[in-house]
Amino acid sequence: MGSHSHDNDNDSEAAPLVVVGGGASSDSSPSAVVEVVHESRDVHILSLAFLFVFSAYGAAQNLESTLNNNGDIGTISLAILYLSFTLFSVVASPIVTLLGSKTALVLGTTGYLLFIAANLKPSWYTMAPASVYLGFTASIIWVAEGTYLTTAALTHAEHNNLHEATVIGAFNGEFWGFFAGHQVIGNLLSLALLSDGEGDGVTGKNLLFTVFLVCMIIGIVMMCFLSKRDEKMHHKPTYTSLGSLLRSSFAPLLDKRMLLIIPLIAYSGLQQAFVWAEYTEKIVTPALGISGVGGSMAVYGAADAICSLVAGRLTSGVHSITWIVSIGTFLQAFVLLWLLFGYRLTSGLMGTLNPLFMGAIWGVGDGVLNTQLSALLGLLFKNNKEAAFAQLKVWQCAAIAVVFFVYPYVSLNSMLVIMLVELIISVSSFLFLTLGIVTSTSAALLNRRS
């Protein structure tokens, strides 16, 4: 875990937790003031742009299995999409490094636009290529998002002489809070524009996807107003060849800190897929019917959004991340155990409230994992952000793809047991890492004082 105590060691794990900002706050030039304003403004723009794009895409994803059920085009398209996403995430890091995060963000939205357009005329010839291309652009947009947000946070901390972890936490909290709101807005749009629960009306469906296209275009236009970030700051290395760039993309896999975080990253993908696949069909639908899916997902999204904002504000370093993740995973473990040993389908008020209560608790856990994993990677891998966030998407998407492929063949109880085992392994690995970092940080502080 390394307990380097000398001040000039840039790679020390302890460094981000004990170095408060940089010395740049004394720079009072107009350009510096403008830059400081831009960071907060850019986080607002980025958060709103993703809210527009994913309000459309998230709702479309939720409807794929019901609207495009002819030959299972919808479900198989999603499986193709997440497989493509996983494979392209392996090479997303050098692409984002070469393009720059702003250009990569704008390019990344094109796949979502094409996927929504393909849904207006769904067939194997439109949906399959759109899904493969979306897998490619999605891998780019998410690596670019993590890189852009972390760079903005580090610059903001440096210019304002603030604690890096606090700013990274606050920026991630705002972003993921807005992002989680897409579940609420997207599901309400679907509810309003699809006349019947099954969405068979062609007119209603076409109107809905046209509204989704408009949302997408608004989000893409907003991305164009982002400031360009100087990602060569914050000790970012330069690459002399394509080979050295590719090697840097896989470097996090040789770092024991990343190896200890990967199980929790994989679990975060599992728990997202659990909501889309198992929770909606096997828990909500028997209790509330198909019409209850939209409402339950809106409750899940609202809890996710509120928790993301609160968790982001409470983040101040690895110590706080450890506590917040422990609470979030404990709540999800409670739901898994409740479903395994205590949950029974009942009628009346409790029969309606129980699935909604589960959705809210699960949303809290998702908000915790989104904000805290992003903050932790931003802190520990600020010298190689693109590669770290690429690993986040590789392992998350691999877990999601596995759930989509095995879902028809695995019972609910088997899935619950698998998730509990993975949760125990991932939390143990995470605590081994973070408690080691906290201990080494304390030792480094004591050495400096003495």
Coordinates of C-alpha atoms in Angstrom, one line a residue:
M1 CA 0.0 0.0 0.0
G2 CA 3.1 2.2 0.2
S3 CA 3.8 4.7 3.0
H4 CA 6.0 7.2 1.2
S5 CA 6.5 10.1 3.4
H6 CA 8.8 12.4 1.4
D7 CA 7.2 15.5 -0.1
N8 CA 8.4 15.2 -3.7
D9 CA 6.9 11.8 -4.4
N10 CA 4.1 12.5 -6.9
D11 CA 2.8 9.0 -7.0
S12 CA 2.3 8.4 -3.3
E13 CA -1.2 7.3 -2.5
A14 CA -1.1 9.6 0.5
A15 CA -0.4 12.7 -1.5
P16 CA -3.9 13.6 -2.7
L17 CA -5.2 13.3 0.9
V18 CA -2.7 15.5 2.7
V19 CA -1.8 18.1 0.0
V20 CA -4.4 20.9 0.1
G21 CA -4.7 22.4 -3.3
G22 CA -1.8 24.1 -5.0
G23 CA -0.2 27.4 -4.8
A24 CA -2.0 28.9 -7.8
S25 CA -4.6 30.7 -5.8
S26 CA -2.3 33.7 -5.6
D27 CA -2.7 34.2 -9.4
S28 CA -5.2 37.0 -9.6
S29 CA -4.9 37.6 -13.3
P30 CA -8.2 38.0 -15.3
S31 CA -7.5 34.7 -17.2
A32 CA -7.2 32.9 -13.9
V33 CA -10.5 34.4 -12.6
V34 CA -12.3 33.4 -15.9
E35 CA -10.8 29.9 -15.6
V36 CA -12.2 29.5 -12.0
V37 CA -15.7 30.6 -13.2
H38 CA -15.5 28.1 -16.1
E39 CA -15.0 25.1 -13.9
S40 CA -18.2 25.4 -12.0
R41 CA -20.1 26.5 -15.2
D42 CA -18.7 23.5 -17.1
V43 CA -19.8 21.1 -14.4
H44 CA -23.4 22.6 -14.7
I45 CA -23.3 22.3 -18.5
L46 CA -21.9 18.7 -18.5
S47 CA -24.5 17.6 -15.9
L48 CA -27.4 19.1 -17.8
A49 CA -26.2 17.8 -21.2
F50 CA -26.0 14.2 -19.8
L51 CA -29.4 14.7 -18.2
F52 CA -31.0 15.5 -21.6
V53 CA -29.1 12.7 -23.5
F54 CA -29.8 10.0 -21.0
S55 CA -33.4 11.0 -20.2
A56 CA -34.0 9.9 -23.9
Y57 CA -31.6 7.0 -24.0
G58 CA -32.4 5.5 -20.5
A59 CA -36.2 5.5 -21.2
A60 CA -35.6 4.0 -24.7
Q61 CA -33.4 1.2 -23.1
N62 CA -36.2 0.5 -20.5
L63 CA -38.7 0.1 -23.4
E64 CA -36.6 -2.0 -25.8
S65 CA -37.9 -5.4 -24.6
T66 CA -41.5 -4.4 -24.9
L67 CA -41.6 -2.1 -27.9
N68 CA -39.2 -4.1 -30.1
N69 CA -40.2 -7.6 -29.2
N70 CA -40.5 -8.9 -32.7
G71 CA -37.8 -11.6 -32.9
D72 CA -36.4 -10.2 -29.6
I73 CA -34.7 -7.4 -31.6
G74 CA -34.8 -5.0 -28.6
T75 CA -33.2 -7.4 -26.0
I76 CA -30.6 -8.8 -28.4
S77 CA -29.7 -5.2 -29.5
L78 CA -28.9 -4.4 -25.8
A79 CA -26.8 -7.5 -25.5
I80 CA -24.9 -6.5 -28.7
L81 CA -24.5 -3.0 -27.3
Y82 CA -23.0 -4.0 -23.9
L83 CA -20.7 -6.5 -25.5
S84 CA -19.5 -3.8 -28.0
F85 CA -19.2 -1.3 -25.1
T86 CA -17.0 -3.8 -23.1
L87 CA -14.7 -4.5 -26.0
F88 CA -14.3 -0.9 -27.1
S89 CA -13.7 0.3 -23.5
V90 CA -10.3 -1.5 -23.7
V91 CA -9.1 0.9 -26.3
A92 CA -11.2 4.0 -25.3
S93 CA -8.4 5.5 -23.2
P94 CA -5.9 6.2 -26.0
I95 CA -8.7 7.6 -28.2
V96 CA -9.8 10.1 -25.6
T97 CA -6.1 11.0 -24.9
L98 CA -5.6 11.7 -28.6
L99 CA -8.9 13.6 -29.2
G100 CA -9.0 15.5 -25.9
S101 CA -12.0 15.0 -23.5
K102 CA -14.3 17.8 -24.9
T103 CA -14.0 16.5 -28.5
A104 CA -14.5 12.9 -27.3
L105 CA -17.7 14.0 -25.3
V106 CA -19.2 15.5 -28.5
L107 CA -18.3 12.5 -30.6
G108 CA -19.6 10.2 -28.0
T109 CA -23.1 11.6 -28.2
T110 CA -23.5 10.7 -31.9
G111 CA -24.0 7.0 -31.1
Y112 CA -26.9 7.7 -28.8
L113 CA -28.5 9.9 -31.5
L114 CA -28.1 7.1 -34.1
F115 CA -29.6 4.5 -31.7
I116 CA -32.7 6.6 -31.1
A117 CA -33.1 7.3 -34.8
A118 CA -32.8 3.5 -35.5
N119 CA -35.7 2.9 -33.1
L120 CA -38.0 4.9 -35.5
K121 CA -37.5 2.1 -38.1
P122 CA -36.5 -1.0 -36.0
S123 CA -35.1 -3.9 -38.0
W124 CA -31.9 -6.0 -37.8
Y125 CA -30.4 -3.8 -40.5
T126 CA -30.8 -0.6 -38.4
M127 CA -30.7 -1.8 -34.8
A128 CA -27.6 -4.1 -34.9
P129 CA -25.2 -1.6 -36.6
A130 CA -26.5 1.2 -34.3
S131 CA -25.9 -1.0 -31.2
V132 CA -22.3 -1.8 -32.3
Y133 CA -21.6 1.9 -33.0
L134 CA -23.2 3.0 -29.7
G135 CA -21.0 0.6 -27.8
F136 CA -18.0 2.3 -29.4
T137 CA -19.2 5.9 -28.7
A138 CA -20.4 5.0 -25.2
S139 CA -17.0 3.8 -24.2
I140 CA -15.5 7.1 -25.4
I141 CA -18.1 9.4 -23.8
W142 CA -17.8 7.7 -20.3
V143 CA -14.0 7.8 -20.3
A144 CA -14.1 11.4 -21.5
E145 CA -16.7 12.3 -18.8
G146 CA -14.5 10.9 -15.9
T147 CA -11.4 12.6 -17.3
Y148 CA -13.1 16.0 -18.0
L149 CA -14.8 16.1 -14.5
T150 CA -11.6 15.1 -12.6
T151 CA -9.5 17.6 -14.6
A152 CA -12.0 20.4 -13.9
A153 CA -12.1 19.5 -10.2
L154 CA -8.3 19.4 -9.8
T155 CA -7.9 22.8 -11.6
H156 CA -10.7 24.3 -9.4
A157 CA -9.0 23.0 -6.3
E158 CA -5.6 24.4 -7.4
H159 CA -6.9 27.9 -8.3
N160 CA -9.0 28.2 -5.1
N161 CA -6.5 26.5 -2.7
L162 CA -9.1 23.9 -1.8
H163 CA -8.8 20.3 -0.8
E164 CA -8.7 18.1 -4.0
A165 CA -10.8 15.3 -2.6
T166 CA -13.6 17.7 -1.4
V167 CA -13.8 19.3 -4.9
I168 CA -13.7 16.0 -6.7
G169 CA -16.5 14.7 -4.4
A170 CA -18.7 17.8 -4.9
F171 CA -18.3 17.8 -8.7
N172 CA -19.1 14.1 -8.9
G173 CA -22.0 14.5 -6.5
E174 CA -23.5 17.2 -8.8
F175 CA -22.9 15.3 -12.0
W176 CA -24.3 11.9 -10.7
G177 CA -27.2 13.7 -9.0
F178 CA -28.3 15.3 -12.3
F179 CA -27.6 12.1 -14.1
A180 CA -29.8 9.9 -11.9
G181 CA -32.7 12.4 -12.6
H182 CA -32.9 10.9 -16.1
Q183 CA -34.7 7.9 -14.7
V184 CA -37.5 10.2 -13.4
I185 CA -37.8 12.4 -16.5
G186 CA -37.5 9.6 -19.1
N187 CA -40.0 7.4 -17.4
L188 CA -42.5 10.3 -17.0
L189 CA -42.1 11.1 -20.7
S190 CA -42.8 7.5 -21.6
L191 CA -45.8 7.4 -19.3
A192 CA -47.2 10.6 -20.8
L193 CA -46.7 9.8 -24.5
L194 CA -47.4 6.0 -24.7
S195 CA -51.2 5.7 -24.5
D196 CA -51.2 2.1 -23.3
G197 CA -48.8 0.1 -21.0
E198 CA -47.5 -2.1 -23.8
G199 CA -46.7 0.8 -26.1
D200 CA -48.3 -0.9 -29.2
G201 CA -49.5 2.4 -30.7
V202 CA -47.2 3.2 -33.6
T203 CA -48.1 6.9 -33.5
G204 CA -47.4 7.1 -29.7
K205 CA -44.1 5.3 -30.2
N206 CA -42.9 7.5 -33.1
L207 CA -44.0 10.7 -31.2
L208 CA -42.0 9.5 -28.1
F209 CA -38.8 8.7 -30.1
T210 CA -39.1 12.1 -31.9
V211 CA -39.2 13.8 -28.5
F212 CA -36.2 11.7 -27.5
L213 CA -34.4 12.9 -30.6
V214 CA -35.0 16.5 -29.7
C215 CA -33.7 15.9 -26.2
M216 CA -30.6 14.4 -27.7
I217 CA -29.9 17.3 -30.0
I218 CA -30.3 19.8 -27.0
G219 CA -27.8 17.7 -25.1
I220 CA -25.3 17.6 -28.0
V221 CA -25.6 21.4 -28.5
M222 CA -24.9 22.0 -24.8
M223 CA -21.7 19.8 -25.0
C224 CA -20.4 22.2 -27.7
F225 CA -20.4 25.0 -25.1
L226 CA -18.0 23.2 -22.7
S227 CA -14.6 24.9 -22.3
K228 CA -11.5 22.9 -23.5
R229 CA -9.6 21.5 -20.6
D230 CA -5.8 21.5 -20.4
E231 CA -5.3 17.9 -19.4
K232 CA -1.5 18.2 -19.6
M233 CA -1.6 19.9 -16.3
H234 CA -1.6 17.8 -13.0
H235 CA 1.6 15.8 -13.9
K236 CA 0.0 14.2 -17.0
P237 CA 2.8 12.3 -18.9
T238 CA 3.4 12.8 -22.6
Y239 CA 3.6 9.9 -25.0
T240 CA 6.4 9.5 -27.5
S241 CA 4.7 6.7 -29.5
L242 CA 1.4 4.8 -30.0
G243 CA 3.0 1.9 -28.2
S244 CA 3.8 3.9 -25.1
L245 CA 0.2 5.3 -25.2
L246 CA -1.3 1.8 -25.4
R247 CA 1.0 0.6 -22.6
S248 CA -0.2 3.5 -20.4
S249 CA -3.8 2.4 -21.1
F250 CA -3.2 -1.0 -19.5
A251 CA -0.9 0.3 -16.7
P252 CA -3.7 0.5 -14.1
L253 CA -4.0 -3.3 -14.3
L254 CA -0.4 -3.6 -13.0
D255 CA -1.3 -1.4 -10.0
K256 CA -2.5 -3.3 -7.0
R257 CA -4.8 -0.4 -6.0
M258 CA -6.8 -0.9 -9.2
L259 CA -6.8 -4.7 -8.8
L260 CA -8.3 -4.2 -5.3
I261 CA -11.0 -1.8 -6.7
I262 CA -12.0 -4.0 -9.7
P263 CA -14.3 -6.4 -7.7
L264 CA -16.4 -3.4 -6.4
I265 CA -16.5 -1.9 -10.0
A266 CA -17.8 -5.3 -11.3
Y267 CA -20.4 -5.3 -8.5
S268 CA -21.5 -1.8 -9.4
G269 CA -22.3 -3.1 -12.9
L270 CA -24.1 -6.2 -11.5
Q271 CA -26.4 -4.1 -9.2
Q272 CA -27.3 -1.8 -12.1
A273 CA -28.2 -4.7 -14.4
F274 CA -30.2 -6.3 -11.5
V275 CA -32.5 -3.3 -11.5
W276 CA -33.1 -3.4 -15.3
A277 CA -33.5 -7.1 -15.5
E278 CA -34.6 -8.8 -12.2
Y279 CA -36.1 -6.1 -10.1
T280 CA -38.5 -4.7 -12.8
E281 CA -39.8 -8.1 -14.1
K282 CA -39.6 -10.4 -11.0
I283 CA -40.4 -8.0 -8.1
V284 CA -42.2 -4.9 -9.4
T285 CA -44.4 -6.5 -12.2
P286 CA -46.0 -9.3 -10.0
A287 CA -46.8 -6.7 -7.3
L288 CA -47.7 -3.6 -9.2
G289 CA -48.2 -4.8 -12.9
I290 CA -46.4 -3.5 -15.9
S291 CA -47.9 0.0 -15.4
G292 CA -46.0 0.1 -12.0
V293 CA -42.6 -0.3 -13.6
G294 CA -42.3 3.4 -14.6
G295 CA -43.4 4.6 -11.2
S296 CA -41.0 2.3 -9.3
M297 CA -38.1 3.3 -11.6
A298 CA -38.9 7.0 -11.0
V299 CA -38.7 6.3 -7.2
Y300 CA -35.4 4.5 -7.7
G301 CA -34.1 7.4 -9.8
A302 CA -35.2 10.1 -7.3
A303 CA -33.5 8.3 -4.4
D304 CA -30.4 7.8 -6.6
A305 CA -30.3 11.5 -7.5
I306 CA -30.7 12.8 -3.9
C307 CA -28.1 10.3 -2.5
S308 CA -25.6 11.3 -5.2
L309 CA -25.8 15.0 -4.3
V310 CA -25.6 14.3 -0.6
A311 CA -22.7 11.7 -0.9
G312 CA -20.8 14.0 -3.2
R313 CA -21.0 16.8 -0.6
L314 CA -19.9 14.5 2.2
T315 CA -16.8 13.3 0.3
S316 CA -13.5 14.7 1.7
G317 CA -11.0 12.0 1.1
V318 CA -10.4 8.2 1.3
H319 CA -11.6 8.0 4.9
S320 CA -15.1 9.5 4.1
I321 CA -15.3 7.4 0.9
T322 CA -14.7 4.3 3.0
W323 CA -17.6 5.1 5.3
I324 CA -20.0 6.2 2.6
V325 CA -19.4 3.0 0.5
S326 CA -19.7 0.8 3.6
I327 CA -23.2 2.3 4.3
G328 CA -24.4 2.1 0.7
T329 CA -23.3 -1.6 0.3
F330 CA -24.8 -2.5 3.7
L331 CA -28.2 -1.1 2.5
Q332 CA -28.0 -3.2 -0.7
A333 CA -27.0 -6.3 1.3
F334 CA -30.1 -5.7 3.5
V335 CA -32.3 -5.7 0.3
L336 CA -30.6 -8.9 -1.0
L337 CA -31.1 -10.7 2.3
W338 CA -34.7 -9.4 2.6
L339 CA -35.5 -10.9 -0.9
L340 CA -33.8 -14.2 -0.1
F341 CA -35.3 -14.8 3.4
G342 CA -38.1 -12.4 4.2
Y343 CA -39.9 -11.1 1.2
R344 CA -43.3 -12.4 0.3
L345 CA -45.7 -11.1 -2.4
T346 CA -48.7 -9.7 -0.4
S347 CA -51.8 -7.6 -1.3
G348 CA -52.9 -4.3 0.2
L349 CA -50.8 -1.3 1.1
M350 CA -47.6 -3.1 2.1
G351 CA -47.7 -5.1 -1.1
T352 CA -47.5 -1.8 -3.0
L353 CA -45.0 -0.1 -0.8
N354 CA -42.5 -2.9 -0.3
P355 CA -41.2 -2.9 -4.0
L356 CA -41.1 0.9 -4.0
F357 CA -39.2 0.9 -0.6
M358 CA -36.7 -1.6 -2.1
G359 CA -36.3 0.6 -5.2
A360 CA -35.5 3.6 -3.0
I361 CA -32.9 1.7 -0.9
W362 CA -31.3 0.3 -4.1
G363 CA -31.2 3.8 -5.6
V364 CA -29.3 5.0 -2.5
G365 CA -26.7 2.2 -3.0
D366 CA -26.3 3.0 -6.7
G367 CA -25.8 6.8 -6.0
V368 CA -23.1 5.9 -3.4
L369 CA -21.2 3.6 -5.8
N370 CA -21.4 6.0 -8.8
T371 CA -20.1 9.0 -6.9
Q372 CA -17.5 7.3 -4.6
L373 CA -15.9 5.0 -7.3
S374 CA -15.5 8.1 -9.6
A375 CA -14.0 10.2 -6.7
L376 CA -11.7 7.4 -5.6
L377 CA -10.3 6.8 -9.1
G378 CA -9.9 10.5 -9.7
L379 CA -7.9 10.8 -6.5
L380 CA -5.7 7.7 -6.9
F381 CA -5.1 7.8 -10.6
K382 CA -5.0 11.6 -11.4
N383 CA -1.8 11.0 -13.4
N384 CA -3.5 8.5 -15.7
K385 CA -7.2 9.4 -15.6
E386 CA -8.3 8.1 -19.0
A387 CA -6.9 4.7 -18.4
A388 CA -8.4 4.5 -14.9
F389 CA -11.9 5.5 -16.1
A390 CA -11.6 3.1 -19.1
Q391 CA -11.1 0.2 -16.6
L392 CA -14.2 1.4 -14.7
K393 CA -16.3 1.0 -17.8
V394 CA -14.6 -2.3 -19.0
W395 CA -15.5 -4.1 -15.7
Q396 CA -18.9 -2.5 -15.2
C397 CA -20.0 -3.3 -18.7
A398 CA -18.6 -6.8 -18.7
A399 CA -20.7 -7.5 -15.5
I400 CA -23.8 -5.9 -17.2
A401 CA -23.3 -7.9 -20.4
V402 CA -23.0 -11.2 -18.3
V403 CA -26.3 -10.5 -16.6
F404 CA -28.1 -9.8 -19.9
F405 CA -26.7 -13.0 -21.4
V406 CA -27.4 -15.4 -18.4
Y407 CA -30.6 -13.7 -17.2
P408 CA -33.0 -16.1 -19.0
Y409 CA -31.3 -19.2 -17.5
V410 CA -30.8 -18.1 -13.9
S411 CA -33.5 -18.0 -11.2
L412 CA -34.0 -15.0 -9.0
N413 CA -32.7 -16.8 -5.9
S414 CA -29.5 -17.9 -7.7
M415 CA -28.9 -14.3 -8.9
L416 CA -29.4 -13.0 -5.3
V417 CA -26.8 -15.5 -3.9
I418 CA -24.3 -14.7 -6.7
M419 CA -24.7 -11.0 -5.9
L420 CA -24.3 -11.5 -2.2
V421 CA -21.1 -13.4 -2.6
E422 CA -19.7 -10.8 -5.1
L423 CA -20.7 -8.0 -2.6
I424 CA -18.8 -9.7 0.3
I425 CA -15.7 -10.2 -1.9
S426 CA -15.8 -6.6 -3.3
V427 CA -16.3 -4.9 0.0
S428 CA -13.5 -6.9 1.7
S429 CA -11.1 -6.0 -1.2
F430 CA -12.2 -2.4 -1.1
L431 CA -11.7 -2.1 2.7
F432 CA -8.3 -3.8 2.5
L433 CA -7.3 -1.0 0.1
T434 CA -8.8 2.0 1.7
L435 CA -8.0 1.2 5.3
G436 CA -4.4 0.6 4.2
I437 CA -4.3 4.0 2.5
V438 CA -5.8 5.7 5.6
T439 CA -3.2 4.0 7.8
S440 CA -0.3 5.0 5.5
T441 CA -1.6 8.6 5.3
S442 CA -1.7 8.8 9.1
A443 CA 1.9 7.4 9.3
A444 CA 3.1 10.0 6.7
L445 CA 1.5 12.9 8.6
L446 CA 3.2 11.7 11.9
N447 CA 6.5 11.5 10.2
R448 CA 6.2 15.0 8.8
R449 CA 5.2 16.4 12.2
S450 CA 8.2 14.7 13.9

